[in-house]
mmCIF file of C-alpha atoms in Angstrom:
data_model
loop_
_atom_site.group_PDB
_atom_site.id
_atom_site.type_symbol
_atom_site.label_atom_id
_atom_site.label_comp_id
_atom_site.label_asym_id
_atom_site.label_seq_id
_atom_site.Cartn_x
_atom_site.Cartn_y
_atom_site.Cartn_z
ATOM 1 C CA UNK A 1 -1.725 0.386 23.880
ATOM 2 C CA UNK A 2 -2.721 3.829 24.543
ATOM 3 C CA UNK A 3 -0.115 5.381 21.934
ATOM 4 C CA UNK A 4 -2.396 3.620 19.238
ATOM 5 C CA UNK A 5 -5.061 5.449 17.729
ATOM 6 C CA UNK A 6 -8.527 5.356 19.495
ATOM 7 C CA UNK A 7 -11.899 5.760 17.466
ATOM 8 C CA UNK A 8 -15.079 6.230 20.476
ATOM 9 C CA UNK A 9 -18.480 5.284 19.660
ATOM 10 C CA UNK A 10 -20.449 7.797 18.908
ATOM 11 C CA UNK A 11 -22.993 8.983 21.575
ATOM 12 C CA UNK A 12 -25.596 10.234 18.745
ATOM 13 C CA UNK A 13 -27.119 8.880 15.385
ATOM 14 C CA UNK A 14 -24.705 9.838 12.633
ATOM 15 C CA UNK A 15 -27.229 11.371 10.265
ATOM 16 C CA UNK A 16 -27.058 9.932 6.584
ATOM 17 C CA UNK A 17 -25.301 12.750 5.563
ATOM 18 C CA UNK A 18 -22.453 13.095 7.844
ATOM 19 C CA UNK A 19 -22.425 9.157 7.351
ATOM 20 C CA UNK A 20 -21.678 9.901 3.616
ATOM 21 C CA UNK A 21 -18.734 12.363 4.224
ATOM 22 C CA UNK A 22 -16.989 9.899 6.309
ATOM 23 C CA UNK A 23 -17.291 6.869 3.744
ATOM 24 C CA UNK A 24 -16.497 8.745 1.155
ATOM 25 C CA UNK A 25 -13.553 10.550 3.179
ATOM 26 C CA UNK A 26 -12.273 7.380 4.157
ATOM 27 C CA UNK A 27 -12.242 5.594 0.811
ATOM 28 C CA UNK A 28 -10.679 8.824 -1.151
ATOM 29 C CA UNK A 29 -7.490 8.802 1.506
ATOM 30 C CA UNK A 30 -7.270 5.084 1.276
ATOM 31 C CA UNK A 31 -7.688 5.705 -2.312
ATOM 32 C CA UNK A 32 -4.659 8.443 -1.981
ATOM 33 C CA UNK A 33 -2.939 6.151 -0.261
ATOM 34 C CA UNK A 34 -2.345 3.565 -3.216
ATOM 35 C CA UNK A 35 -1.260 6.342 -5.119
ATOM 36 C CA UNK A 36 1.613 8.009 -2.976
ATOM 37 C CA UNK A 37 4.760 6.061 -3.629
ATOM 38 C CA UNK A 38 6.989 4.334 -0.821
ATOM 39 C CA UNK A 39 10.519 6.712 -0.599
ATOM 40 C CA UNK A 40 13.611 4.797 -0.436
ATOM 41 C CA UNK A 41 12.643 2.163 -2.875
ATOM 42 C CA UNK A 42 14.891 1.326 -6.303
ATOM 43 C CA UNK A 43 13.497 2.813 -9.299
ATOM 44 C CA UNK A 44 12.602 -0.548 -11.592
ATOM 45 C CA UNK A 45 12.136 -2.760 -8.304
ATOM 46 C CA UNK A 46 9.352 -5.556 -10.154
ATOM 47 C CA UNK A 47 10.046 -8.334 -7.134
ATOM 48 C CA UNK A 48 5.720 -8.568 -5.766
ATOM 49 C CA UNK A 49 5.293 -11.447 -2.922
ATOM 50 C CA UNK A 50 1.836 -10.442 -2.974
ATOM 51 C CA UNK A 51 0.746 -10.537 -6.426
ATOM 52 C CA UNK A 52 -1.635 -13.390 -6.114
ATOM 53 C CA UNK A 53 -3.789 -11.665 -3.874
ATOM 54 C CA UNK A 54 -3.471 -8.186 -4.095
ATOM 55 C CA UNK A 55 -7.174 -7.324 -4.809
ATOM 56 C CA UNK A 56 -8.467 -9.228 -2.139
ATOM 57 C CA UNK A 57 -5.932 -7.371 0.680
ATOM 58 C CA UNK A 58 -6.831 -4.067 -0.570
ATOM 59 C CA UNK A 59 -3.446 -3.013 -1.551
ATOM 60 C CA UNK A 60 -0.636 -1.529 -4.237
ATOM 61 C CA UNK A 61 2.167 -2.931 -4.801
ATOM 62 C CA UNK A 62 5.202 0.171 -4.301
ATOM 63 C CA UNK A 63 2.724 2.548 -2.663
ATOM 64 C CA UNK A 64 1.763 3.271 1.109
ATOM 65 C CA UNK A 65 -0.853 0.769 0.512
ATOM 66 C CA UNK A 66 1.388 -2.213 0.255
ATOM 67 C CA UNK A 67 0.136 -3.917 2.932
ATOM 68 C CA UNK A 68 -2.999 -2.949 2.124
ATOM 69 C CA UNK A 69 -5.741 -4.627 5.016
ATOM 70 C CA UNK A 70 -3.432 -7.583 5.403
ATOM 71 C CA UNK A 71 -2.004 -6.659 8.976
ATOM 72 C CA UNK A 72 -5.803 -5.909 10.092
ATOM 73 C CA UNK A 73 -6.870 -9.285 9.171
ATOM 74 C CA UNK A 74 -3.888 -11.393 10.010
ATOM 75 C CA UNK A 75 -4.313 -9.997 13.622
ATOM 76 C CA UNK A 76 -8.029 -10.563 13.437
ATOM 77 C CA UNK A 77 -7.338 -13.992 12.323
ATOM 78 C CA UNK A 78 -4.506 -14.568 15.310
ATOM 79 C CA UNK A 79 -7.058 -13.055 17.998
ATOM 80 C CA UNK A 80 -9.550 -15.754 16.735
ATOM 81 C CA UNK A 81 -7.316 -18.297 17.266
ATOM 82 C CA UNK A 82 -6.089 -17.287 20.302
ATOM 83 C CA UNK A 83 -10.071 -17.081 21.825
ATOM 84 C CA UNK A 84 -11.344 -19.813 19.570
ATOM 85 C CA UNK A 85 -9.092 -22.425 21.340
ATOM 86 C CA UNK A 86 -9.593 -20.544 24.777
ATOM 87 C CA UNK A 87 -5.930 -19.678 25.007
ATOM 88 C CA UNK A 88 -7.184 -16.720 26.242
ATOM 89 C CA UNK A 89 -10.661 -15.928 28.149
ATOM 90 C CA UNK A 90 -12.658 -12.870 27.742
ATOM 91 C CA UNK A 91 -16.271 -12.237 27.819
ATOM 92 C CA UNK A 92 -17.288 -10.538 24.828
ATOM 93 C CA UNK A 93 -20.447 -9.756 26.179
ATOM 94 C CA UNK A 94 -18.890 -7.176 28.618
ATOM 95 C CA UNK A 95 -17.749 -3.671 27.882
ATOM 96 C CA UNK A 96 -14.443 -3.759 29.544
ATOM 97 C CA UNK A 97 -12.994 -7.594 28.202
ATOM 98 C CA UNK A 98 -14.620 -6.390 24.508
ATOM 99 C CA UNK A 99 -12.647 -3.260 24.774
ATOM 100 C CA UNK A 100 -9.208 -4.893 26.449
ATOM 101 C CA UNK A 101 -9.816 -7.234 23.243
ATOM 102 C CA UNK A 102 -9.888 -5.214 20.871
ATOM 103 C CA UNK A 103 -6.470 -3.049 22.406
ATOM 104 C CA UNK A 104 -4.884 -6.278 22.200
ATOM 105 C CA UNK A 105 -5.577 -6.691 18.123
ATOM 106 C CA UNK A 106 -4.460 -3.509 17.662
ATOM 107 C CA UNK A 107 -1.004 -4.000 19.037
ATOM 108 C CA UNK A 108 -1.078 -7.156 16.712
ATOM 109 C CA UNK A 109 -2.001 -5.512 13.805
ATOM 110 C CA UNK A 110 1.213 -3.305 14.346
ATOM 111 C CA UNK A 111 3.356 -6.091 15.413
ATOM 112 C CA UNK A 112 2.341 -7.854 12.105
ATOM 113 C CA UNK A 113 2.563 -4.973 9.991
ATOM 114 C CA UNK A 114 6.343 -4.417 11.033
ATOM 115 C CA UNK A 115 6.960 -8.029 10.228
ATOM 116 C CA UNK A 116 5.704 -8.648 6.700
ATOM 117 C CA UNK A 117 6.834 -4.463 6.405
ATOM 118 C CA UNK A 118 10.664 -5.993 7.528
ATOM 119 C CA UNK A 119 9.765 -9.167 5.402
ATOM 120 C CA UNK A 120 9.296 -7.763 2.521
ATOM 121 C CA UNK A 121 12.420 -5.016 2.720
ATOM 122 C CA UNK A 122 14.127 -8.036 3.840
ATOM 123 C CA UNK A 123 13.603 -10.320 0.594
ATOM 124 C CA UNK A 124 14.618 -7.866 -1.597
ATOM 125 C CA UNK A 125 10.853 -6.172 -2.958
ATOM 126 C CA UNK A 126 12.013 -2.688 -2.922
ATOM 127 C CA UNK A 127 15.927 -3.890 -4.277
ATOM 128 C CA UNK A 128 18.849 -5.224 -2.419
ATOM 129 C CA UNK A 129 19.155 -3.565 0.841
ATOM 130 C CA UNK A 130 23.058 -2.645 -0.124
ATOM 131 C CA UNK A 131 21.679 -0.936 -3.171
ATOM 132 C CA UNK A 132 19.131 1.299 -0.799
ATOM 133 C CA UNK A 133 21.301 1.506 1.959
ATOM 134 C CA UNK A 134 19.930 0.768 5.387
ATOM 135 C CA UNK A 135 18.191 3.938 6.145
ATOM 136 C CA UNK A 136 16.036 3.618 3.425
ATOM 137 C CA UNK A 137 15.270 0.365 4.467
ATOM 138 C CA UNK A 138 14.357 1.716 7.725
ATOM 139 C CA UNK A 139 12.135 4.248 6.500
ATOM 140 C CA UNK A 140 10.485 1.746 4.230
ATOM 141 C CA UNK A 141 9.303 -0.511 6.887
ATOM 142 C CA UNK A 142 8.550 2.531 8.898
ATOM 143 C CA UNK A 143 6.458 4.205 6.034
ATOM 144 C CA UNK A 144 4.142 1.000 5.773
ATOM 145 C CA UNK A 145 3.632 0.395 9.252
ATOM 146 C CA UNK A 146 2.865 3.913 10.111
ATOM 147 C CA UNK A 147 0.093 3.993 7.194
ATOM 148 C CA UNK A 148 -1.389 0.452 8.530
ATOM 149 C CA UNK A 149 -2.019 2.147 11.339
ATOM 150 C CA UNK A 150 -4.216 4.854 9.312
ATOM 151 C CA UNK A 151 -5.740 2.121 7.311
ATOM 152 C CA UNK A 152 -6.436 0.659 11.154
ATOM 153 C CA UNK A 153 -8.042 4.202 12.434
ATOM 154 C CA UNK A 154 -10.057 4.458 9.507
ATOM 155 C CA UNK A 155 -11.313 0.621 9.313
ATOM 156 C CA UNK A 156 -12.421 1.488 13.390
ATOM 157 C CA UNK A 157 -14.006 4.949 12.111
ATOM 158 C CA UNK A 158 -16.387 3.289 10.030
ATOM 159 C CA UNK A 159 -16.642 -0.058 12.095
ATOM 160 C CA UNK A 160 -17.767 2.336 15.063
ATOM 161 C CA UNK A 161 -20.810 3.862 13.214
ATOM 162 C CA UNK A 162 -19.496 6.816 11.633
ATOM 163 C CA UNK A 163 -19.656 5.506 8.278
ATOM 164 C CA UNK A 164 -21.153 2.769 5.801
ATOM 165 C CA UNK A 165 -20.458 -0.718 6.456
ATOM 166 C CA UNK A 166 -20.249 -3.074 8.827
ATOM 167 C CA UNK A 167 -16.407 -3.082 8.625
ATOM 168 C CA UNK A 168 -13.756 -0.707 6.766
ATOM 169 C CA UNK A 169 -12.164 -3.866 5.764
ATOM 170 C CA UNK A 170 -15.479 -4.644 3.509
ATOM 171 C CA UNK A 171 -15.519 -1.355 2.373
ATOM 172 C CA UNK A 172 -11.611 -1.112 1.677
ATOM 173 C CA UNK A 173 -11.342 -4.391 0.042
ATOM 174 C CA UNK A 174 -14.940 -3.820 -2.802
ATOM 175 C CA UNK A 175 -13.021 -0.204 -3.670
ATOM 176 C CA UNK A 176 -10.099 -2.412 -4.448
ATOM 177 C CA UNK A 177 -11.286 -4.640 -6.406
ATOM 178 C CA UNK A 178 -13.565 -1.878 -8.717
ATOM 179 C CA UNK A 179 -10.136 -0.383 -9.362
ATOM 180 C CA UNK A 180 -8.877 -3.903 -10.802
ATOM 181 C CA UNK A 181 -11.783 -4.441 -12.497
ATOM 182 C CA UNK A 182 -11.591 -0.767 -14.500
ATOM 183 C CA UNK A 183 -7.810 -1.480 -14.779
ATOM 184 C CA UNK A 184 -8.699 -4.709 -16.197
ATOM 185 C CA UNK A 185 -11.320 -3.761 -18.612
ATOM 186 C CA UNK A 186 -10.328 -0.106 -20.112
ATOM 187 C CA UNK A 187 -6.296 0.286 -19.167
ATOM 188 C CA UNK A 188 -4.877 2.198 -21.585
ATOM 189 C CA UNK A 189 -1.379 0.647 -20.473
ATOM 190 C CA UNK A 190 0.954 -0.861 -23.061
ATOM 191 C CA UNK A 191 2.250 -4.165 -21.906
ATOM 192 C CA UNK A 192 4.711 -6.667 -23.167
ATOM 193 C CA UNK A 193 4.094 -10.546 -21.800
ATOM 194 C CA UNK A 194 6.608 -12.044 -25.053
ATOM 195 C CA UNK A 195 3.904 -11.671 -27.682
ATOM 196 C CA UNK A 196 4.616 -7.989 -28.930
ATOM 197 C CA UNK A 197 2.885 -4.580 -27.592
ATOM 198 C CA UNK A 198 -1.026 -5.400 -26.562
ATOM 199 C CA UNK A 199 -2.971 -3.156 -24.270
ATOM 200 C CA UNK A 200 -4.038 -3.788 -20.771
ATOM 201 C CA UNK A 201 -7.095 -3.579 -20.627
ATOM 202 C CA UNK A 202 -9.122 -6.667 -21.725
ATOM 203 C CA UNK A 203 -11.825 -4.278 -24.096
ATOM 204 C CA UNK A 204 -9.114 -2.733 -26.041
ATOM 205 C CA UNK A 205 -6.738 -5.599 -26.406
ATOM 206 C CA UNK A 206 -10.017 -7.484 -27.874
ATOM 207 C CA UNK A 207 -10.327 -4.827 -30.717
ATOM 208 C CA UNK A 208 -6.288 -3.997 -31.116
ATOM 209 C CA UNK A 209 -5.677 -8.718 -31.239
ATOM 210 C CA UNK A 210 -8.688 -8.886 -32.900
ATOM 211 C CA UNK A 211 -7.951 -5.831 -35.688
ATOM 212 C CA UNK A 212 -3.997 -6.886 -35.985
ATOM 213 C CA UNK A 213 -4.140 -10.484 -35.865
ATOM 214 C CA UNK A 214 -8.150 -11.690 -36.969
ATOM 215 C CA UNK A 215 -8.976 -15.027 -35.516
ATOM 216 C CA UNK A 216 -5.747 -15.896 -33.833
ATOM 217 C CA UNK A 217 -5.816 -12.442 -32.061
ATOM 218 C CA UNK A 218 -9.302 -13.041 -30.787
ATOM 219 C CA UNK A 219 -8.757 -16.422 -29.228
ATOM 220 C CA UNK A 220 -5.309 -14.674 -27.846
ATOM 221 C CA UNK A 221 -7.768 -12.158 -26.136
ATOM 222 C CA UNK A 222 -10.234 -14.750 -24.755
ATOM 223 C CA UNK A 223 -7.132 -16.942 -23.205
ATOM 224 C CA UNK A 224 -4.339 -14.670 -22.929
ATOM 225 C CA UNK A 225 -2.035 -15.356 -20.121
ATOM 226 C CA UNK A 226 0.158 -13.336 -18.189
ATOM 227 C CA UNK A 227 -2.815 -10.174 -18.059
ATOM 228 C CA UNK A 228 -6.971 -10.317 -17.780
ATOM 229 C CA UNK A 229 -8.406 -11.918 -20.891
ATOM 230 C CA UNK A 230 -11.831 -11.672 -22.080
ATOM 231 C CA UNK A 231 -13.119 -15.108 -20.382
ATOM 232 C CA UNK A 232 -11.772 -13.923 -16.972
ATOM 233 C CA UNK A 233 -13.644 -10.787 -17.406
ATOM 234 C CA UNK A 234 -16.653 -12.518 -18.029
ATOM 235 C CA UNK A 235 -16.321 -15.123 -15.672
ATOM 236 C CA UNK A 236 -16.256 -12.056 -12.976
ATOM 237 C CA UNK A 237 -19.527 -10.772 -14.117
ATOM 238 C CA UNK A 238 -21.406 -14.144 -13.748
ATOM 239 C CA UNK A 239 -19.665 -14.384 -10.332
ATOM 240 C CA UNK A 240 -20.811 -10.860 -9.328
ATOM 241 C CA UNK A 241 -24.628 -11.080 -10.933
ATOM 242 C CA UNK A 242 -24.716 -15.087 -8.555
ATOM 243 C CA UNK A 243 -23.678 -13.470 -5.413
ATOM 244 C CA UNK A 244 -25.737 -10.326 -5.821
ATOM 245 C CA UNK A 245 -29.011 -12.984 -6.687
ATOM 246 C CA UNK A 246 -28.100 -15.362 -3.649
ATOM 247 C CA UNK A 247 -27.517 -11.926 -1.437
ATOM 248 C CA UNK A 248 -31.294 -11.623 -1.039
ATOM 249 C CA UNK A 249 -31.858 -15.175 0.356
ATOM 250 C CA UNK A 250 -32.769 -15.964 3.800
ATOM 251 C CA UNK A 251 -34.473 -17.662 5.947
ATOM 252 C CA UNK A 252 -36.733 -15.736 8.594
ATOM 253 C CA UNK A 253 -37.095 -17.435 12.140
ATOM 254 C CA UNK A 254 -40.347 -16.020 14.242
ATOM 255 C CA UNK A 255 -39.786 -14.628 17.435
ATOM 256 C CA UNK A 256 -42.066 -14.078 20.503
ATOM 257 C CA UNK A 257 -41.479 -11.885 23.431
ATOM 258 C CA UNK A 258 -41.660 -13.843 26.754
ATOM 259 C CA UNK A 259 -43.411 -11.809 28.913
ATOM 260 C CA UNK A 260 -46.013 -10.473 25.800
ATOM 261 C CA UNK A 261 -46.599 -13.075 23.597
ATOM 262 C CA UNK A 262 -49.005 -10.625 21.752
ATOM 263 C CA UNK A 263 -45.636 -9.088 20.818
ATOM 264 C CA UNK A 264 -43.741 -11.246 17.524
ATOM 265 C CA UNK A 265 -41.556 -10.595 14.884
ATOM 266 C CA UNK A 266 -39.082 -12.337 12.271
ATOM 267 C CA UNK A 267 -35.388 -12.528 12.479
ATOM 268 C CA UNK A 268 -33.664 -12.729 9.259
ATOM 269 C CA UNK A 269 -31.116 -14.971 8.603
ATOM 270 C CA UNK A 270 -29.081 -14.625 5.649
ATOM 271 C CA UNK A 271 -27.700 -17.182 3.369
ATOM 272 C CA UNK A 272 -24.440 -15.735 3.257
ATOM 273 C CA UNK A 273 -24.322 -14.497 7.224
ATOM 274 C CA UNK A 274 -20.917 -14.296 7.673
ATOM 275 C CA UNK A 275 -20.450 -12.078 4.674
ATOM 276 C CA UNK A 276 -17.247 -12.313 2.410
ATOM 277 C CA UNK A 277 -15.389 -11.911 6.013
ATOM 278 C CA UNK A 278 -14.011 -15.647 5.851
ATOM 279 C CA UNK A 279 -12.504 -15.346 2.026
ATOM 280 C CA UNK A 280 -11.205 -12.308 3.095
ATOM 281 C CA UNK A 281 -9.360 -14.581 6.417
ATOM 282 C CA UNK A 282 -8.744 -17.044 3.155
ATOM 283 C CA UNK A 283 -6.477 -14.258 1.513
ATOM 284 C CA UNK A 284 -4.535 -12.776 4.201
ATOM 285 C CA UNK A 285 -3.708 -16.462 5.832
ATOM 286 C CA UNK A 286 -2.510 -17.364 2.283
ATOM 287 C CA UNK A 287 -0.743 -13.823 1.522
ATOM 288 C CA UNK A 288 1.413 -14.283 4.604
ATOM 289 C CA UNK A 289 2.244 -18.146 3.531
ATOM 290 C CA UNK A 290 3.377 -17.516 0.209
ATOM 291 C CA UNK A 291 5.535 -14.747 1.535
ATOM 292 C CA UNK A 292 7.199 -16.873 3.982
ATOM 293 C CA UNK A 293 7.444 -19.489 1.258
ATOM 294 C CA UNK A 294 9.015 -17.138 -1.073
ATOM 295 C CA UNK A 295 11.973 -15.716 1.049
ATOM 296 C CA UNK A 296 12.591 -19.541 2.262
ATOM 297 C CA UNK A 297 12.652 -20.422 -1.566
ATOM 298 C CA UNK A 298 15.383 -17.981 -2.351
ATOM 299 C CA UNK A 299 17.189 -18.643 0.882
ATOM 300 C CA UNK A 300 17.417 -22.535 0.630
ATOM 301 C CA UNK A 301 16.599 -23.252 -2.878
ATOM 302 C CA UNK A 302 18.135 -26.833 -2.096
ATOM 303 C CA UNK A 303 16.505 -28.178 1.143
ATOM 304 C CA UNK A 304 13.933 -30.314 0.609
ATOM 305 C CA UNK A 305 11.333 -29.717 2.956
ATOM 306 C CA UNK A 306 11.394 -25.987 1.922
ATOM 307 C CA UNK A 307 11.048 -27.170 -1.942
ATOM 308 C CA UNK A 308 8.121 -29.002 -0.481
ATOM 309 C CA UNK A 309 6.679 -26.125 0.619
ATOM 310 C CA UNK A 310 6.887 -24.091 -2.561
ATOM 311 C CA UNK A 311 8.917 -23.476 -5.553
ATOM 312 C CA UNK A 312 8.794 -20.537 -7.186
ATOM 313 C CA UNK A 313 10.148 -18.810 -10.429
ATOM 314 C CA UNK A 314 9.916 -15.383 -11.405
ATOM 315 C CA UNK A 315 9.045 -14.132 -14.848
ATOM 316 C CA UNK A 316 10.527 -11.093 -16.101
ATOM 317 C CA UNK A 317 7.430 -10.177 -18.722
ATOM 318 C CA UNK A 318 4.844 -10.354 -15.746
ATOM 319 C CA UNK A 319 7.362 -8.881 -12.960
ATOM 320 C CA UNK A 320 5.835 -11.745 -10.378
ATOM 321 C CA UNK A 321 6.997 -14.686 -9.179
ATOM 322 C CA UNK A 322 4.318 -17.805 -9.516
ATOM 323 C CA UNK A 323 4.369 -21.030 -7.696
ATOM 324 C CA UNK A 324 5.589 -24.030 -10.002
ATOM 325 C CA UNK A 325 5.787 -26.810 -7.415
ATOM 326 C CA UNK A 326 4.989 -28.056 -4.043
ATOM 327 C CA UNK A 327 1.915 -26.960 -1.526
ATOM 328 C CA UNK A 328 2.205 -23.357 -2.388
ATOM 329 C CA UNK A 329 1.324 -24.494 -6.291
ATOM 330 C CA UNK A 330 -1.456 -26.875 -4.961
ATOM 331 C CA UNK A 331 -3.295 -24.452 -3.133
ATOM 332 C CA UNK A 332 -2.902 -21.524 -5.609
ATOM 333 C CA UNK A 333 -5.402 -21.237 -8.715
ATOM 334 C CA UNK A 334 -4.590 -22.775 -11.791
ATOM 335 C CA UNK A 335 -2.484 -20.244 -13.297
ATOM 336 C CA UNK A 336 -4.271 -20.600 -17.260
ATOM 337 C CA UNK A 337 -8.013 -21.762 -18.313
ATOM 338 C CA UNK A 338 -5.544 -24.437 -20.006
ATOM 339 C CA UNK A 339 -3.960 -25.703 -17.154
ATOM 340 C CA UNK A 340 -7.352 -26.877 -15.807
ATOM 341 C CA UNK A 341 -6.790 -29.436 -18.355
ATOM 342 C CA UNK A 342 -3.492 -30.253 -18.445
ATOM 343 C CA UNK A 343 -2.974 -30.417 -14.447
ATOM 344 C CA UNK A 344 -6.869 -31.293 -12.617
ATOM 345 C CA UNK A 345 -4.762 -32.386 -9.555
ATOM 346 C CA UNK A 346 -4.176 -28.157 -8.914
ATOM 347 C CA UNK A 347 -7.770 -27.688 -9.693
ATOM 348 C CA UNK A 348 -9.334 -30.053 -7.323
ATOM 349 C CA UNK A 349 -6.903 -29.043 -3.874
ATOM 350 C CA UNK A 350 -7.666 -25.366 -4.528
ATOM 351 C CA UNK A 351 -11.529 -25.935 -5.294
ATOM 352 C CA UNK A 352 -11.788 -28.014 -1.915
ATOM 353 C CA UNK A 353 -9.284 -26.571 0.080
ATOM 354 C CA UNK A 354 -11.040 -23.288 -0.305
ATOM 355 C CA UNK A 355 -14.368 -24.203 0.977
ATOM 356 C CA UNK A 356 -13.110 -26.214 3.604
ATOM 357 C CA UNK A 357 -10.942 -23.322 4.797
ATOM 358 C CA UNK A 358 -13.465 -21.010 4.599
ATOM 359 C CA UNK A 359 -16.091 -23.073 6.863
ATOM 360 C CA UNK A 360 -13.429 -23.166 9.277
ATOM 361 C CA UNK A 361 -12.589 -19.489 9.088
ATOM 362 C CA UNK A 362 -16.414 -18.973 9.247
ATOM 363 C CA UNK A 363 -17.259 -20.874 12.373
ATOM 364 C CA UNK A 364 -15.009 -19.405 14.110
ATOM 365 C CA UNK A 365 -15.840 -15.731 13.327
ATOM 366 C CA UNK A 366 -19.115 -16.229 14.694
ATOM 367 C CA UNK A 367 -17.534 -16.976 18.090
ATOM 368 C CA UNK A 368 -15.211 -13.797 17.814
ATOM 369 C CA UNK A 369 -17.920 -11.669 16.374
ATOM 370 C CA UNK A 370 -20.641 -12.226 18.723
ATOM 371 C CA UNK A 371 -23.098 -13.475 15.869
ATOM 372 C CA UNK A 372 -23.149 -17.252 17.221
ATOM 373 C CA UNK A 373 -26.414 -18.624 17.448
ATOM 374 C CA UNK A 374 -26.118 -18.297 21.018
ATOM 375 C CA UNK A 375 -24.973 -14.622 21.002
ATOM 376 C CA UNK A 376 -28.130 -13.693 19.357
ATOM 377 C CA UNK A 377 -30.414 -15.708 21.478
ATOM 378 C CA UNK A 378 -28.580 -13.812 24.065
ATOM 379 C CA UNK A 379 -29.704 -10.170 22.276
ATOM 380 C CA UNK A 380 -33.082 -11.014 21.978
ATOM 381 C CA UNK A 381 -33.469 -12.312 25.527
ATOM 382 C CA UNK A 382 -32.211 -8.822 26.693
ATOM 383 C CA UNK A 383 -34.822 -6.835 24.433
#
């Protein structure tokens, strides 16, 4: 535990400014990050387990930043587990079982990082391990645990106070997906998904469909499949303008000192208190289950428990593989504003399952967070 990285709380108030350097410090090298490729890996290598969720773990697929924040919240997720159902006892309250805590999920986070790192190596991502050779393998899974734990030391630098943010993982994860959302609105890439050359980026494949093909080309950009279309686009605007208007609603409870009643105030309560923190649970619990799905899938295509699980099947114009069967189709998005229609079964599990998950997720981050109802009660009595 004490060869891990250790980020103490400052003994000051980080002035705005200093505050600023850090963030921005932080996001640029976790920004650098998704840009340095991984050595070792086979020129052409397309294979991406993580596809599906990519934006929502923070990461890039062939870079340093595979992994992205997965390994930080699959640990977080374990450790709640582990003290939700009292399999272990600690006292958050206290300085020393808080800090022995949070030792523990950092040895987790590593321990999880060199499994989905071996995992991944393993099923082939980066190209058949006699292709690479097994050195290269090595230094693969070596080169993505060794930057989770620099993803973990920066996530702790900003979680401490240093920075913006309640967490780095917030922080990580809304850089992410403004990167996806620019690459999905104004890439100037060319792609090729079996309907001829079309760019990227939703904006300019509107004009270029639109221009080449007239009516036919603009309903191809509003429900293209196999890259953003126009609708998608949309749909994440409305998404982001509800959240931000919901943001600002809360309820405010008044509170009375004991001893000087003269003294009152009001504690806010926000409608969304827990923050995106249990979607973001959501994504890693589900990256790490398709991935196990995925390598069982293309080890025992034939058993039927594992075909019950998930099938899958890869598309070589998209360079992903996509659930077609089973739980792991279930509990994925539909795939196409059509399917919606054609297959309402896959619409309603994922629109329930999501919720439910997410209550469950959310519950139980209050206990590990120290934001229960009875954690606060606890604060204020102390004041």
């Amino acid at each position: 535990m004490r060869l891990l990285p250790e980020i103490t709380t400052p003994d000051r108030r980080i002035p705005f400014n200093e505050r600023m350097v850090w963030t921005a410090t932080c996001l640029f090298m976790f920004m650098v990050l998704g840009e340095i490729r991984l050595y070792g890996m086979e020129k052409g290598s397309t294979v991406d387990p993580f596809y599906w969720l990519r934006t929502l773990m923070g990461s890039q697929q062939g870079t340093l930043r595979e992994l992205g924040v997965a390994p930080i919240l699959t640990a977080g997720m374990i450790m709640q587990f582990l003290y939700g159902s009292r399999l272990i006892s600690a006292d958050l309250s206290r300085k020393e079982d808080r800090a022995l805590f949070q030792g523990a999920q950092k040895v987790i986070v590593v321990l999880v990082a060199l499994v989905q790192a071996s995992l991944l190596v393993g099923a082939g991502a980066f190209g058949p391990i006699p292709t690479i050779g097994g050195l290269n393998a090595l230094l693969l899974v070596a080169q993505m645990v060794t930057s989770s734990i620099a993803v973990m030391a920066m996530d702790e630098l900003l979680q401490k106070g240093y920075g913006f943010g309640a967490t780095g993982i917030n922080t990580f994860i809304a850089m992410s997906v403004c990167e996806q959302i620019l690459s999905s609105g104004l890439s100037f890439k060319t792609i090729d998904v079996g309907r001829g050359p079309e760019k990227e980026g939703v904006v300019l494949a509107l004009f270029q469909l639109t221009f080449r093909d007239g009516i036919s080309g603009l309903k191809e950009a509003l429900f293209r499949t196999g890259a953003a279309n126009v609708l998608t686009l949309l749909a994440t605007v409305l998404i982001f303008a509800l959240v931000n208007y919901f943001q600002v609603f809360r309820v405010e409870l008044p509170v009375k000192h004991v001893k000087a009643r003269s003294h009152s105030g009001m504690y806010p309560i926000k409608l969304f208190y827990t923050g995106g923190m249990p979607i973001i649970i959501y994504a890693a619990f589900m990256a790490n289950a398709y991935l196990i799905s995925q390598i069982l899938y293309s080890m025992f295509p034939g058993v039927k428990l594992i075909r019950f699980l998930g099938e899958w099947e890869y598309s070589e114009f998209t360079g992903y593989a996509r659930p077609t069967a089973g739980l792991a189709y279930y509990f994925s998005p539909p795939q196409s504003t059509v399917s919606i229609f054609t297959d309402p079964v896959n619409l309603i599990v994922f629109a329930s399952s999501v919720p439910i998950f997410c209550g469950i997720a959310s519950r139980m981050w209050l206990n590990v967070s120290g934001t229960a109802a009875r954690d606060i009660a606890r604060q204020l009595k102390d004041q």
